[in-house]
Every structure is written in C-alpha cells, then in structure tokens.
Amino acid sequence: MTAPAPAPQPVIFAAGLVLPVSAPPIRDGALLVENGRIAAIGPLAEIGRDNPGVEVRFFPRYTMIPGAVNAHAHLGFRRGDAPRGGSFSAWVKELVSRLPEKEAWTPEAARYSAREAVETGTTFLTDSSPYGECLPQLAESGLAGTVYAEFFSFQFDTPEEAVDSVEKKVLALREGLPPRVGVEMSVHAPYTVDPESSHLAATRARERGDRLSIHLSESPEEVESVREGTGRGLEDIFGVRADWGGVGVSPVRYAERIGLLWPGTIAAHLATGVSEEDIEILAQTGVAAAHCPRSNEYLGCGVSPVPEMLGRGVRVGMGTDGLWSSPSMNLFEETLFAVRLHGFDGETGLKLATLFGARALGIEEETGSIEVGKWADFAVVEAAPVEGGESPEMEVLEAAADGGVAVTVAGGVPIYNRVEDGTG
Ligand SMILES: [Zn+2]
C-alpha cells in the first residue's frame, strides 16, 4: 500500500494590486491558498499576520487578476500556415482538404497552443477537436479545461451509429483524467451534422446532465445554407451532399427546433445574421455564447451583437478559436479586441475574459474570480496602476494582451513563472 500524498503546504500569494473582479480592488492584496483553493483574501498585512510561518510569494509591482477562461478554442492548428481568410466557405474547404496532412503535426500544434495559452494567463480552456483528439495535450498542460469531441455523421450509416460512436469515445476518454479536465460532446455545425444526429446527440447529452458545444450562426454561408439550402459550397464540404438545409429559418431558430439549445450548451460565434428574434431565442433557452471576434474578422463573418446579447441576459464568454483563424491563443488579447470593437470599458473587458467566461461554461462556482472557496486560478501581470488612475482594469487588460503575464497559477500550482517573487 502506498501512503497518500501529503497535502501541499499552504502558500500566500500577494501582489501590489489584486483585482478580484467580483469585489473591489485590494492594494498590497494577498490570497491564502490551501489545497489548491483560495482560503482567505485580504491585505497582505492581515493575511500574513493571521498565518504566521506560511510561505509568502509577493509581487509588489505587479497586479493579480483571475486567470483567463477561454470558452471556445481549437488547440490542434499551428501558427504560420493558416488557410487564406476573407471567405468562410473557401477557408473551411481548404482546411478540410488539408486534414490528411495535418494528422502528422496535430499533437505538436496542440501542445504549442496550450503552452501559449498558459504563458498568456489562461487557466481554463475549452477545446473542440474531432473525437477529442487534443485531450492528451490539454491534460498534460496544467490547464483546467474541457475537450468537446466533435463528430461527423456522414462517416456513418445512421444517426444512431454516429452518436453511439462519439458517445462511446467520450465515455472512454473520461477514464483516468487529471482532476479538472473533462470531456463532452460537440455537434460541430448545422452544415456538417444532419438534424437527426444533432438532435440525438443533444438529447443524450442533456439527459445525462452533460454539456454540449456547437458552432452556430458563424458565417454568411451558413445562414444561407440553413435558410436557402445553398451555401456557396458549404453544403458539400466533405464531398457529401448535405441535403437537410433550406428550412427557411435562421440557424438559431433551426438549432432551437432540433433541441440543441439549453443552458448546458455553449454556442460559438453567433456572428452573422443574429436577429432580435434570435437573441430572444438565446435568452429564452438560456444558451451561452462564446465570442471570437478576431476569427470572425479574419473569415469575413461580421460582428456578433454582443452588447445586445448581454443586455438580454445571455451569458457571453470569450474564445480565441484556433491558430488557423486567429493570430494567438492570448485570451486577453482577444478580449481587448472585443473591448475596442464594442466600446466596452475595462471592467466589462476584464469580466468578459474571466468571470463571464466561467458563467457561460457553468463553472462560476469554481473559477473566474478571486473569491474564497474557488480554485486559486490567477495571473500575475506586469502592470502597476497608480491609485486614483482612470481604469486599473483597462491598464491591466492592455498589459496582459501585450504579453505582460509573468506568472500563471492554476489550482494553486504555478504553471508558468518568468519572474522571481519579491523582485517584481
Ligand atoms: Zn471554432
């Protein structure tokens, strides 16, 4: 019999400024971390006094913020050879044509993408990959996160076979995972998975209390394909005719009709053709959205009506998408782009990158802000906003977007650290 591992020693992490996001800023603030979770928060003087003998890691000229929550990403694409942007249908066609070549380097790309996320302050990441192929790289990265296993029903004879196969895969992948890493199902998109398979997958996920990820209302071509049945080539991207389009409604209405939308669903993009009526459907069904504005811009997919969705109470988080449609895995950089696009203030921006992402994924009790009881998931950023400054949140968001993350801690464990504490 092996003895149980000794509980890790408590540690106090402290910084010149702590922005908990869900509570007011704390100057010279500190967290007591026990067993990976936040046991106390307050001024360093107080936390230090109450916990004599506990190791202190103090970054006096840095700011501590919650770790970024990436609500939609693909780890398995590499930097530097993205298919050409501008047209979504042309991009996705080229992507599909390169799938055989991609097999050789997907694991390396996934490792690199995960590392980049870690080094830019992400602590929770949502990956979508075919049959969950990027799970090993997420699991070894130190990140908390979920891999959504995509499936493609055209590879099977019946919807039952298609869904059975992905379901079996998901259940197998769940065996022996590190803590805080999970696997769920993804219905890739309205133009790649037929309605019967989509409905069946969603019904089974929902019955089990699982979650679901989908791409929805992303491109003009998708809107056209669902509405009219034509999609400038999108209706046969795998060389198989997708004959279920042309239903005369928006992708959001279509997804609602086939049972894909409930509070456990995260819908990525919602960029093109999202009407007032669609936003009402999103609000009524309680579905959450992942906003990926840089990918939308690269692929000519318009601008997601995020202010309107937030105004109607739709939960919105941020996603980087993958390196074939987006310039980086830096979620803070993605968020700063959204802040400028929609005219948000720094406070909203910092929330979008952290707490709102956690809410969108239904994990706000566990992460997304610096609060007692949550996991100690945070980033230490090279920024020291002066007291009485205009917006410390904006200053820190800009620094984090620009490579200013110096330390990333997930579940109390430093997974990235390029500075010595005390010297900052
Ligand atoms: Zn995506």
JSON list of C-alpha atoms and ligand atoms in Angstrom, two decimals, residues 72 74 215 269 321, ligand 1:
[
{"chain": "A", "resi": 72, "resn": "HIS", "atom": "CA", "xyz": [-14.01, 28.32, -27.37]},
{"chain": "A", "resi": 74, "resn": "HIS", "atom": "CA", "xyz": [-9.17, 24.60, -31.13]},
{"chain": "A", "resi": 215, "resn": "HIS", "atom": "CA", "xyz": [-20.69, 26.37, -33.84]},
{"chain": "A", "resi": 269, "resn": "HIS", "atom": "CA", "xyz": [-19.53, 32.69, -32.77]},
{"chain": "A", "resi": 321, "resn": "ASP", "atom": "CA", "xyz": [-10.83, 29.92, -31.74]},
{"chain": "B", "resi": 1, "resn": "ZN", "atom": "ZN", "xyz": [-14.45, 27.05, -33.64]}
]
